[in-house]
Short mmCIF file of C-alpha atoms and ligand atoms in Angstrom, two decimals:
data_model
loop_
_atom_site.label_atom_id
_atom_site.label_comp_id
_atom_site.label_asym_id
_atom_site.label_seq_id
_atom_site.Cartn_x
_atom_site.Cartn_y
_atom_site.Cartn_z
CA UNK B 1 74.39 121.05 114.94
CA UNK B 2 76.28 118.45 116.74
CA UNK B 3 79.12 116.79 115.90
CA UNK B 4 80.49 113.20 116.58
CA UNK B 5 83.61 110.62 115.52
CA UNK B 6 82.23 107.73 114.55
CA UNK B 7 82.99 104.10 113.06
CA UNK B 8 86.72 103.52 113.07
CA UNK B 9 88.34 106.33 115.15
CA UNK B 10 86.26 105.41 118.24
CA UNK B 11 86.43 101.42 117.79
CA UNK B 12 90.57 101.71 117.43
CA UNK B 13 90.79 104.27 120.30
CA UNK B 14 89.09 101.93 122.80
CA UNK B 15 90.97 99.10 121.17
CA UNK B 16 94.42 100.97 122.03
CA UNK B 17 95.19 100.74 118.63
CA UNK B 18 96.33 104.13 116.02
CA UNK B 19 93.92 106.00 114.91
CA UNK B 20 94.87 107.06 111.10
CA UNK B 21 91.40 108.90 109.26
CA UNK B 22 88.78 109.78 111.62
CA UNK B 23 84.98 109.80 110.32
CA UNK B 24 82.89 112.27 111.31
CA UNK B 25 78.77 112.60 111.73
CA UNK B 26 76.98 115.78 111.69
CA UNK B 27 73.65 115.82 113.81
CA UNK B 28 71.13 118.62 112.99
CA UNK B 29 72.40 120.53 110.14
CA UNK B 30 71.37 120.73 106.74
CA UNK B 31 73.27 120.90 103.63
CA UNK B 32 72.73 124.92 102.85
CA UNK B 33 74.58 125.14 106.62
CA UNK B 34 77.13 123.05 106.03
CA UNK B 35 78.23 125.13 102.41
CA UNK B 36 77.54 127.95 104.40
CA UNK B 37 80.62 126.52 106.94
CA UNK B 38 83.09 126.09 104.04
CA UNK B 39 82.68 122.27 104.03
CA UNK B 40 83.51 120.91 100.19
CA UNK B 41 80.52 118.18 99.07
CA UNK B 42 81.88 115.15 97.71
CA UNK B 43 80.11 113.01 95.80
CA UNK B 44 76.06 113.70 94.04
CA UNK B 45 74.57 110.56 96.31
CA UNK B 46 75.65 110.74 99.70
CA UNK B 47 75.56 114.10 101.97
CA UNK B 48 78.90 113.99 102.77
CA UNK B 49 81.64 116.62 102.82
CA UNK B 50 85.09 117.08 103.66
CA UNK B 51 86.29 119.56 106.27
CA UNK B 52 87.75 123.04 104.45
CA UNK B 53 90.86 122.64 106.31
CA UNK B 54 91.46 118.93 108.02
CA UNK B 55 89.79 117.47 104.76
CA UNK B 56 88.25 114.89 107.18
CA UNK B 57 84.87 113.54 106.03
CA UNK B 58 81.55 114.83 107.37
CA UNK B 59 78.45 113.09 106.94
CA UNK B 60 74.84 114.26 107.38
CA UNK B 61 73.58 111.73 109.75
CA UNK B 62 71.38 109.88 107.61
CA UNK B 63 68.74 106.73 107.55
CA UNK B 64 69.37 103.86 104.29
CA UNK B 65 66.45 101.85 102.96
CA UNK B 66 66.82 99.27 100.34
CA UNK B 67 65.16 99.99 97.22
CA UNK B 68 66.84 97.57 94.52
CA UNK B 69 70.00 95.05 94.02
CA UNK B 70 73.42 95.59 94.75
CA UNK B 71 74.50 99.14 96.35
CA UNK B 72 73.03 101.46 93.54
CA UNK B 73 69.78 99.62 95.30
CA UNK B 74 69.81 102.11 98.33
CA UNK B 75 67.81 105.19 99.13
CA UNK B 76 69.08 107.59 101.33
CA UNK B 77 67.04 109.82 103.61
CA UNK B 78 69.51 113.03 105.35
CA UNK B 79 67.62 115.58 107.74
CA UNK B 80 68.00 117.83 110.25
CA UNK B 81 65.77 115.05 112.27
CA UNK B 82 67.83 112.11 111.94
CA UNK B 83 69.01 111.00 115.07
CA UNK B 84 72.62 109.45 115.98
CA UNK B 85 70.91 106.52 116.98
CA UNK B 86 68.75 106.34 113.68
CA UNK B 87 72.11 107.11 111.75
CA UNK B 88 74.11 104.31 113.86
CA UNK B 89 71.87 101.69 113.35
CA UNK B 90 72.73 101.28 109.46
CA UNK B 91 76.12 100.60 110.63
CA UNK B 92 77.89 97.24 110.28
CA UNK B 93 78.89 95.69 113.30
CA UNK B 94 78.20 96.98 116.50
CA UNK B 95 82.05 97.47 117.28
CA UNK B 96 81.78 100.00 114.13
CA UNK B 97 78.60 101.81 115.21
CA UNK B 98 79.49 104.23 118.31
CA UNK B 99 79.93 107.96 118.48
CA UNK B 100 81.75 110.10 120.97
CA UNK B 101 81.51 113.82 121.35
CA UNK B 102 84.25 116.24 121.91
CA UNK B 103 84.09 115.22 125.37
CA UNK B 104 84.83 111.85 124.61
CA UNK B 105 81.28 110.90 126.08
CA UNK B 106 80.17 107.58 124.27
CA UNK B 107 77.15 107.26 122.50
CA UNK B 108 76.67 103.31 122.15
CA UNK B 109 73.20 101.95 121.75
CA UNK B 110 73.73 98.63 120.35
CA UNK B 111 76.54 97.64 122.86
CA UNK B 112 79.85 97.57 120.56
CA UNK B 113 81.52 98.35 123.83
CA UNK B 114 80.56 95.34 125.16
CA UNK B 115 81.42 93.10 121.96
CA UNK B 116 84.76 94.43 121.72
CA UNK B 117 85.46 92.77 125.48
CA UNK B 118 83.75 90.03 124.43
CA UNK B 119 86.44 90.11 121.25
CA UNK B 120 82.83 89.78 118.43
CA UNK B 121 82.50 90.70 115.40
CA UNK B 122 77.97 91.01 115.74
CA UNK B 123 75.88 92.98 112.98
CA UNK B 124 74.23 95.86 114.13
CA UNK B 125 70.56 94.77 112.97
CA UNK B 126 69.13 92.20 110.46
CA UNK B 127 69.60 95.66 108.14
CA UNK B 128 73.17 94.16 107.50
CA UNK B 129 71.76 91.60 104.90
CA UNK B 130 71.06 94.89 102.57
CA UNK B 131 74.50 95.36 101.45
CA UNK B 132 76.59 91.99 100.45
CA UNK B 133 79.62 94.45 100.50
CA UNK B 134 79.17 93.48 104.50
CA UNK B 135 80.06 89.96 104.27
CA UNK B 136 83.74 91.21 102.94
CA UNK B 137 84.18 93.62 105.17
CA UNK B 138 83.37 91.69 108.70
CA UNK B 139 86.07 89.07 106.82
CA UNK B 140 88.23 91.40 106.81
CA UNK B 141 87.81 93.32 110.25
CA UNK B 142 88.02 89.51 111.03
CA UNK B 143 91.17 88.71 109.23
CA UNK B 144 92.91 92.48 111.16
CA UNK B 145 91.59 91.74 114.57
CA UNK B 146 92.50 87.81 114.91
CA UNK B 147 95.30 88.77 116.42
CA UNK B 148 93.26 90.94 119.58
CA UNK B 149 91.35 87.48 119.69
CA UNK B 150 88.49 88.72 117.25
CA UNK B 151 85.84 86.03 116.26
CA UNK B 152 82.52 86.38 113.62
CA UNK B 153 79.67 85.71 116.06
CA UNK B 154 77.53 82.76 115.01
CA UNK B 155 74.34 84.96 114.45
CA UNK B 156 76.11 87.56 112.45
CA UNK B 157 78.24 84.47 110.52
CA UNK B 158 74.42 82.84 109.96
CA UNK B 159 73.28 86.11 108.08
CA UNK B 160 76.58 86.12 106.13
CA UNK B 161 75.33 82.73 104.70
CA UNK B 162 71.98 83.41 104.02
CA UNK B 163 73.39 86.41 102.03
CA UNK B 164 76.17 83.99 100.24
CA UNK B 165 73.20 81.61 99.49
CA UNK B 166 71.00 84.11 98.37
CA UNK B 167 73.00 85.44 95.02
CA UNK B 168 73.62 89.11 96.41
CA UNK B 169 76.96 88.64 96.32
CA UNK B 170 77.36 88.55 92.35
CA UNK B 171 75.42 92.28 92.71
CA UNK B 172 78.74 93.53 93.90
CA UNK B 173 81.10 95.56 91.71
CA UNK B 174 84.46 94.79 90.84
CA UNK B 175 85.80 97.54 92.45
CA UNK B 176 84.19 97.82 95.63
CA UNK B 177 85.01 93.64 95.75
CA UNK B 178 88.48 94.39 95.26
CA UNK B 179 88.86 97.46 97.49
CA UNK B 180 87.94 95.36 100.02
CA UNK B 181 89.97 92.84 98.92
CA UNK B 182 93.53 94.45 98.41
CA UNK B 183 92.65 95.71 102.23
CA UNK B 184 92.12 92.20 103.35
CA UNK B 185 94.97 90.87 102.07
CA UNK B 186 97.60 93.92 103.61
CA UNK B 187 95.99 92.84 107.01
CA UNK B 188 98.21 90.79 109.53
CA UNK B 189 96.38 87.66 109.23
CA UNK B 190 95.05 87.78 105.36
CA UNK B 191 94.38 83.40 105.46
CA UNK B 192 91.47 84.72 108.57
CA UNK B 193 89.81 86.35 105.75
CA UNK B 194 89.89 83.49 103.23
CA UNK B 195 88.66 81.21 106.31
CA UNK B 196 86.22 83.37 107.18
CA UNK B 197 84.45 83.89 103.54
CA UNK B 198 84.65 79.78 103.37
CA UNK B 199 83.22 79.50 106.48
CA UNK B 200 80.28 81.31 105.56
CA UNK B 201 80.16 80.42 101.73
CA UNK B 202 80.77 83.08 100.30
CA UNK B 203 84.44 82.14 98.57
CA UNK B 204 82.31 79.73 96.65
CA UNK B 205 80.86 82.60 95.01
CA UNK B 206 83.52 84.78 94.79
CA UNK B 207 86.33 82.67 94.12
CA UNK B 208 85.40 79.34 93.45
CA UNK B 209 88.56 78.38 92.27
CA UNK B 210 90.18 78.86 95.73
CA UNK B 211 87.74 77.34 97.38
CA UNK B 212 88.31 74.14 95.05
CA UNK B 213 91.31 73.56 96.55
CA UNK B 214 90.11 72.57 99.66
CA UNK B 215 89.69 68.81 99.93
CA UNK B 216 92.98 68.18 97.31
CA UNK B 217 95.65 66.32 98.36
CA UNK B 218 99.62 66.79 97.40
CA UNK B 219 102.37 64.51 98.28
CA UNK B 220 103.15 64.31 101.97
CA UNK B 221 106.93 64.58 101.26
CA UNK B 222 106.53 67.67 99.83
CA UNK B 223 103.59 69.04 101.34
CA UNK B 224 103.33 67.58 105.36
CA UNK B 225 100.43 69.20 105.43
CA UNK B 226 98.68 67.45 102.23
CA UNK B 227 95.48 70.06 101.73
CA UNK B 228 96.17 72.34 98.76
CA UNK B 229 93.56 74.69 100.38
CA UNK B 230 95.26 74.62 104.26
CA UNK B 231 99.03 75.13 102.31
CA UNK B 232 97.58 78.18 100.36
CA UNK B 233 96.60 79.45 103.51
CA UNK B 234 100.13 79.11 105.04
CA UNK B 235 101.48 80.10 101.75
CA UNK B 236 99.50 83.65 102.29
CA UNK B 237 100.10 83.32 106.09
CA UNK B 238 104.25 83.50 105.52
CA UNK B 239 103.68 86.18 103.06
CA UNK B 240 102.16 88.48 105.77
CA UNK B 241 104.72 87.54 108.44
CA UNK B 242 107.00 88.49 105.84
CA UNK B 243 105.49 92.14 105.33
CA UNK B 244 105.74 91.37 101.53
CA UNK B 245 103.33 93.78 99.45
CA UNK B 246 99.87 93.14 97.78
CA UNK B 247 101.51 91.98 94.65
CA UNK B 248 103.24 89.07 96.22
CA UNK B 249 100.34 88.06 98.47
CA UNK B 250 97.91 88.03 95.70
CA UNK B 251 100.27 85.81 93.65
CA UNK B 252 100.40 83.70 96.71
CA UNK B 253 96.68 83.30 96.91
CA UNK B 254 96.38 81.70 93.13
CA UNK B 255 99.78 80.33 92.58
CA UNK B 256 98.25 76.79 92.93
CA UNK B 257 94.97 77.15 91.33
CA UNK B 258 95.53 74.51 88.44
CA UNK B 259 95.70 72.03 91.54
CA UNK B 260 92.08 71.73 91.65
CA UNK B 261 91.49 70.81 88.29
CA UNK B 262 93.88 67.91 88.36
CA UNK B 263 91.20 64.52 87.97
CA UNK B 264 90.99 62.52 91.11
CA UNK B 265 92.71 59.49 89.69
CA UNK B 266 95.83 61.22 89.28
CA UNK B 267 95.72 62.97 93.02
CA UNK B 268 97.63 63.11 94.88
CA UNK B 269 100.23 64.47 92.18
CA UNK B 270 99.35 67.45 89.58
CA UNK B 271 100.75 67.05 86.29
CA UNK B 272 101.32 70.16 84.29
CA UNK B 273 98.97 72.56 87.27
CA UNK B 274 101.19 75.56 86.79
CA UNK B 275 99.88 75.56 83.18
CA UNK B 276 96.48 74.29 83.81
CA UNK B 277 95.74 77.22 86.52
CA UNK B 278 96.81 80.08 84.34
CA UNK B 279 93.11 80.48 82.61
CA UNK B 280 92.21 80.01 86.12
CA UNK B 281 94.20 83.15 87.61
CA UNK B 282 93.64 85.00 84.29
CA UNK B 283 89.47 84.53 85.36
CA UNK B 284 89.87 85.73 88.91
CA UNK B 285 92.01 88.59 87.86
CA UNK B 286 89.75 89.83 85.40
CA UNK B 287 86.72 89.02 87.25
CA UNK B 288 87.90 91.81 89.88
CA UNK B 289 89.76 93.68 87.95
CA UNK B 290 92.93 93.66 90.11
CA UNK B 291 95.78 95.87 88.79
CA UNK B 292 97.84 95.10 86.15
CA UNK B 293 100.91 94.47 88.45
CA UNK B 294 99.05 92.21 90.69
CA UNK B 295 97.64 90.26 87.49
CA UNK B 296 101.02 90.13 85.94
CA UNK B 297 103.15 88.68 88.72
CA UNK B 298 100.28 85.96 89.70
CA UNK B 299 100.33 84.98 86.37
CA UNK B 300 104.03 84.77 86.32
CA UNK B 301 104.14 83.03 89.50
CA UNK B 302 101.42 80.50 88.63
CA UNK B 303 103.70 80.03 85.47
CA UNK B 304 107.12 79.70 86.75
CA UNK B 305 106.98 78.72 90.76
CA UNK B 306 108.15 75.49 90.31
CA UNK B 307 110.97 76.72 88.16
CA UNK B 308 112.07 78.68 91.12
CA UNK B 309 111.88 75.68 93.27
CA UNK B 310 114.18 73.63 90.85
CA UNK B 311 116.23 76.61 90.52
CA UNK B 312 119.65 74.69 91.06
CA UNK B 313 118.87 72.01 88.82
CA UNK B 314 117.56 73.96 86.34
CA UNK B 315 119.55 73.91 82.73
CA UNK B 316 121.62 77.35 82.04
CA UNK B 317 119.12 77.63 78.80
CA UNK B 318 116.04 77.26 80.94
CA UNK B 319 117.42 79.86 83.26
CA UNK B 320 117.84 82.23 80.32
CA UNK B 321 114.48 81.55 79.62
CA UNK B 322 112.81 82.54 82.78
CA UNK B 323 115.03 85.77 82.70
CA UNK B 324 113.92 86.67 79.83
CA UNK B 325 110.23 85.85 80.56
CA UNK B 326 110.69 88.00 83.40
CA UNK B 327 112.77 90.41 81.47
CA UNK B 328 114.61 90.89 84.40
CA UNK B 329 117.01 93.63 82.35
CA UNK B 330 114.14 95.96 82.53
CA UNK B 331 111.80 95.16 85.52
CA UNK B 332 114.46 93.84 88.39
CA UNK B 333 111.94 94.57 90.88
CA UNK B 334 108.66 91.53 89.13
CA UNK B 335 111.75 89.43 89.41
CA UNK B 336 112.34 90.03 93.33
CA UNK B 337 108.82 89.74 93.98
CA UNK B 338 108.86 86.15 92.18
CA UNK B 339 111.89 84.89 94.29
CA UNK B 340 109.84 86.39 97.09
CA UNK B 341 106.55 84.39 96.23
CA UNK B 342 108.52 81.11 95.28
CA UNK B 343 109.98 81.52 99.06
CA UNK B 344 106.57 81.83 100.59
CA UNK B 345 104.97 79.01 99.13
CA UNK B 346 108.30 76.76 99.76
CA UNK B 347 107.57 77.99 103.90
CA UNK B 348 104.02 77.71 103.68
CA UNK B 349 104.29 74.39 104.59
CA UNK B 350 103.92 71.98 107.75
CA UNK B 351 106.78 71.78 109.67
CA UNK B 352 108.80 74.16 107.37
CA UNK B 353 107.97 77.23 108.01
CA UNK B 354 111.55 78.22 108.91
CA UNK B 355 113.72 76.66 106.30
CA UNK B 356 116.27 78.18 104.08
CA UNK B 357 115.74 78.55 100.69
CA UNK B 358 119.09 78.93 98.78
CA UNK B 359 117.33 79.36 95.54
CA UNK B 360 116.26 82.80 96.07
CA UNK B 361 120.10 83.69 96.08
CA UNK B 362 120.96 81.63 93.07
CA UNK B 363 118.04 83.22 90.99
CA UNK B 364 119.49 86.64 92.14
CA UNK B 365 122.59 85.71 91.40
CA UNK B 366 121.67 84.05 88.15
CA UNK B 367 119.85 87.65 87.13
CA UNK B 368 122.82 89.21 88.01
CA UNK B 369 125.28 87.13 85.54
CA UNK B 370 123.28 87.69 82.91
CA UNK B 371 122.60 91.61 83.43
CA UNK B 372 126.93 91.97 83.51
CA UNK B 373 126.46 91.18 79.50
CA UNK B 374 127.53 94.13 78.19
CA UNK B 375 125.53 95.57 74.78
CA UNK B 376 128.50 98.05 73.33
CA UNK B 377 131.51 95.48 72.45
CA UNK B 378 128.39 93.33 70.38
CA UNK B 379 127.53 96.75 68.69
CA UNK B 380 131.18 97.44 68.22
CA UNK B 381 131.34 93.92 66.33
CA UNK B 382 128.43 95.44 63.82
CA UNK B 383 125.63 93.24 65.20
CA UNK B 384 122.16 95.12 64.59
CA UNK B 385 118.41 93.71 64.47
CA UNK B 386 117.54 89.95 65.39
CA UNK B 387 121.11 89.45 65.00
CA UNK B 388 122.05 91.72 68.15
CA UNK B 389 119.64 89.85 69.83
CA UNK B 390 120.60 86.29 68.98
CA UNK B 391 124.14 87.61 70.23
CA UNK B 392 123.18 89.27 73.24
CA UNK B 393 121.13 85.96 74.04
CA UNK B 394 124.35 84.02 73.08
CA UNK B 395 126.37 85.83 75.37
CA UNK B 396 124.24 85.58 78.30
CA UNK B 397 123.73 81.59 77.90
CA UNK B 398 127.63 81.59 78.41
CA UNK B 399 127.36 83.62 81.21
CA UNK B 400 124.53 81.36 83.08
CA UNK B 401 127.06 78.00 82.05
CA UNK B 402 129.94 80.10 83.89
CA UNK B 403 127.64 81.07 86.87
CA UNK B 404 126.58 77.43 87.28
CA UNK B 405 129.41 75.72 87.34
CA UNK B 406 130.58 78.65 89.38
CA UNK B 407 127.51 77.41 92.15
CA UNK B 408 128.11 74.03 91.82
CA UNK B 409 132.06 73.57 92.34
P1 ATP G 1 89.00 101.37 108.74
O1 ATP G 1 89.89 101.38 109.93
O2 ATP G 1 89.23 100.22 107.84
O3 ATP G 1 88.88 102.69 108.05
P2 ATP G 1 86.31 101.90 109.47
O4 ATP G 1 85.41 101.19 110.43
O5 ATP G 1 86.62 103.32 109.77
O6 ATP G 1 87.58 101.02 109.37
P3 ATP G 1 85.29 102.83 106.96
O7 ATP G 1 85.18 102.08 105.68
O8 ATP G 1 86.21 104.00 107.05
O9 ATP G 1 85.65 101.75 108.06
O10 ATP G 1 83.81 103.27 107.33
C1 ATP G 1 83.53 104.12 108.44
C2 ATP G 1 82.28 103.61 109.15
O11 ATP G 1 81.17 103.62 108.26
C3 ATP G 1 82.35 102.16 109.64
O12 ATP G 1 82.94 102.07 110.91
C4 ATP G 1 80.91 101.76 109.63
O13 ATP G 1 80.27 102.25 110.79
C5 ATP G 1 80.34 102.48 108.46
N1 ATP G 1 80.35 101.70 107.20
C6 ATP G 1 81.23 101.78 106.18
N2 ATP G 1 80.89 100.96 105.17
C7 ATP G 1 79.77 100.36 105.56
C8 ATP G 1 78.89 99.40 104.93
N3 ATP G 1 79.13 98.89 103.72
N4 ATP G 1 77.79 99.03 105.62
C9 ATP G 1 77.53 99.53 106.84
N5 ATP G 1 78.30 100.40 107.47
C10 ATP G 1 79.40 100.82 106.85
MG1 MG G 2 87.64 104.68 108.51
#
């Protein structure tokens, strides 16, 4: 048998970049002699199997033919007589489908060395329209390698519409969607992979409430650069700069959604969006099942962002109340990571990318006030029940008055 690295491990070393799980591809050797080697199967499906001591995946090289919709719709053919070649050419892109030996001799048939000079993104063969999972995952290559100068080349971009248009894409899974989503969105650049799906139709199909917000003006004095779709793409684009986590940058990406529902005589203000987008982010969030922290804190955000924009002006009563939506007693963190969406979408904007935003103190501060309520003196008084709680409320109203006029003198 001979074995090769494949995909990811060669593409990043030739890139300079770190190389963090290496993929392997085993040439000539059939199942019985890889057991026989101590290699653990994984998986009833796919010949693969993880190394007995690196636990580094092995896979029988192996030839794919579409037999049916969606990925349950392949059939997979894994022999001792499988070439690399054979085995490379299911591959993605051509950047993804080299091999190197021990030696570090390359094995590249369909020229990924040369694409990565030429800084493309190409499919491998038309055999890339057989799995719609593709069309997120060159968005998101797309969306990590912007930065190295990485563009979707038009033929390969082409293909990813024909398989937008075609209705493959609803064949995906929630899970494998948002796997590749979550990825996406941790990348450097997460707005190239909302650009790139749009480009090629697919976030019509996939999230056609984000790509409704393209063409939908705001106010200029707020919003210099006017396009709800273009300021959620800064919004997402400050998030990254800002290394904040998945959480935050999935609240950024639907914070706004109720925009594109507002009618077009009342553009180019939106009355009320916060509440009109919640059924909105509820939809996407189900419809990929994202995790329950991610769902809770777009939801939240969608809810309360322009709260945190009015922080200052905001009434010591309705501060209490977005505390205690937040419950910030229990869950300080949800809190931080609203202050820290609030700030992204207040930089996501033309021309203000750098300003301050004193608010995120003030709402830190404000949590802070009312957290120094203390419980014991109230139970000492013989409050108990609803009563405790009306009192503890009380006592934290008097606090936000004290904080605020505190701010404001
Ligand atoms: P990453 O750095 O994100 O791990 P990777 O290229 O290693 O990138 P993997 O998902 O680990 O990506 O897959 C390893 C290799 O398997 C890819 O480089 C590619 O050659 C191939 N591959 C994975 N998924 C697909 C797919 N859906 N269609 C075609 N080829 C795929
Ligand atoms: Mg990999």
């Amino acid at each position: 048998m001979q074995i090769y690295k494949v995909g990811g491990a060669v593409r990043d070393r030739l890139l300079g970049k770190p190389v963090t799980d290496i993929d392997w591809v085993v040439v000539g050797a059939t199942t019985e002699e890889m057991l026989a080697k101590g290699f653990r199967p994984v998986g009833a499906d796919f010949p693969v199997f993880l190394h007995p001591k690196s636990g580094e995946e092995y896979a029988l090289a192996r030839t794919e033919r579409k037999s049916g919709r969606g990925y349950g719709g392949f059939t997979f053919h894994a022999s001792p007589e499988v070439t690399l070649e054979e085995d490379l050419i299911r591959r993605d892109l051509t950047i993804n489908a080299m091999a190197e030996d021990d030696q570090q001799n390359l094995t590249d048939p369909y020229h990924g060395q040369r694409d990565l000079e030429a800084r493309l993104l190409r499919h491998v063969s038309p055999a890339f329209a057989e799995d719609p999972l593709r069309v997120l995952r060159v968005a998101r290559f797309a969306a990590r390698y912007a930065g190295l100068g990485f563009t979707v080349a038009p033929e390969t971009l082409d293909l990813m519409r024909q398989l937008s248009e075609s209705g493959e894409l609803e064949a995906l899974t929630a899970e494998r969607s948002w796997k590749e989503i979550s990825r996406a969105l941790m990348e450097d650049q997460p707005q190239v992979f909302i650009e790139v799906l749009r480009e090629c139709g697919a976030l019509k199909v996939l999230m056609p409430e984000v790509d409704a917000l393209f063409g939908v003006p705001q106010p200029e004095a707020h919003h210099p650069e006017i396009d709800t779709g273009v300021h959620t793409l800064s919004v997402l684009e400050q998030a990254a700069r800002h290394k904040q986590p998945l959480t935050v940058r999935w609240a950024c990406l639907l914070h706004d959604l109720g925009k594109g529902l507002t009618p077009e005589e009342e553009w180019p203000r939106h009355i009320a969006h916060e509440h009109k987008g919640l059924k909105l982010i509820k939809a996407v969030n189900e419809r990929f099942k994202a995790p329950k922290d991610c769902q809770e804190l777009a939801l939240l955000v969608g809810k309360y962002h322009t709260h945190g924009h009015r922080a200052l002006e905001l009434k010591p009563s309705t501060l209490l109340e977005l505390l205690q939506s937040f419950d910030v007693y229990r869950r300080p963190q949800r809190f931080e990571e609203f202050i820290a969406a609030c700030e992204m979408d207040a930089r996501g904007r033309k021309g203000l990318e750098q300003r301050s935003y004193p608010q995120a103190d003030y709402l830190r501060g404000a949590a802070n006030a009312a957290r120094t309520v203390a419980v014991q003196p109230l139970l000492e008084n013989g409050f108990k029940g609803p009563e405790l709680g009306e009192a503890i409320k009380r006592e934290r109203l008097k606090a936000l008055k004290t904080y605020k006029e505190a701010a404001s003198a």
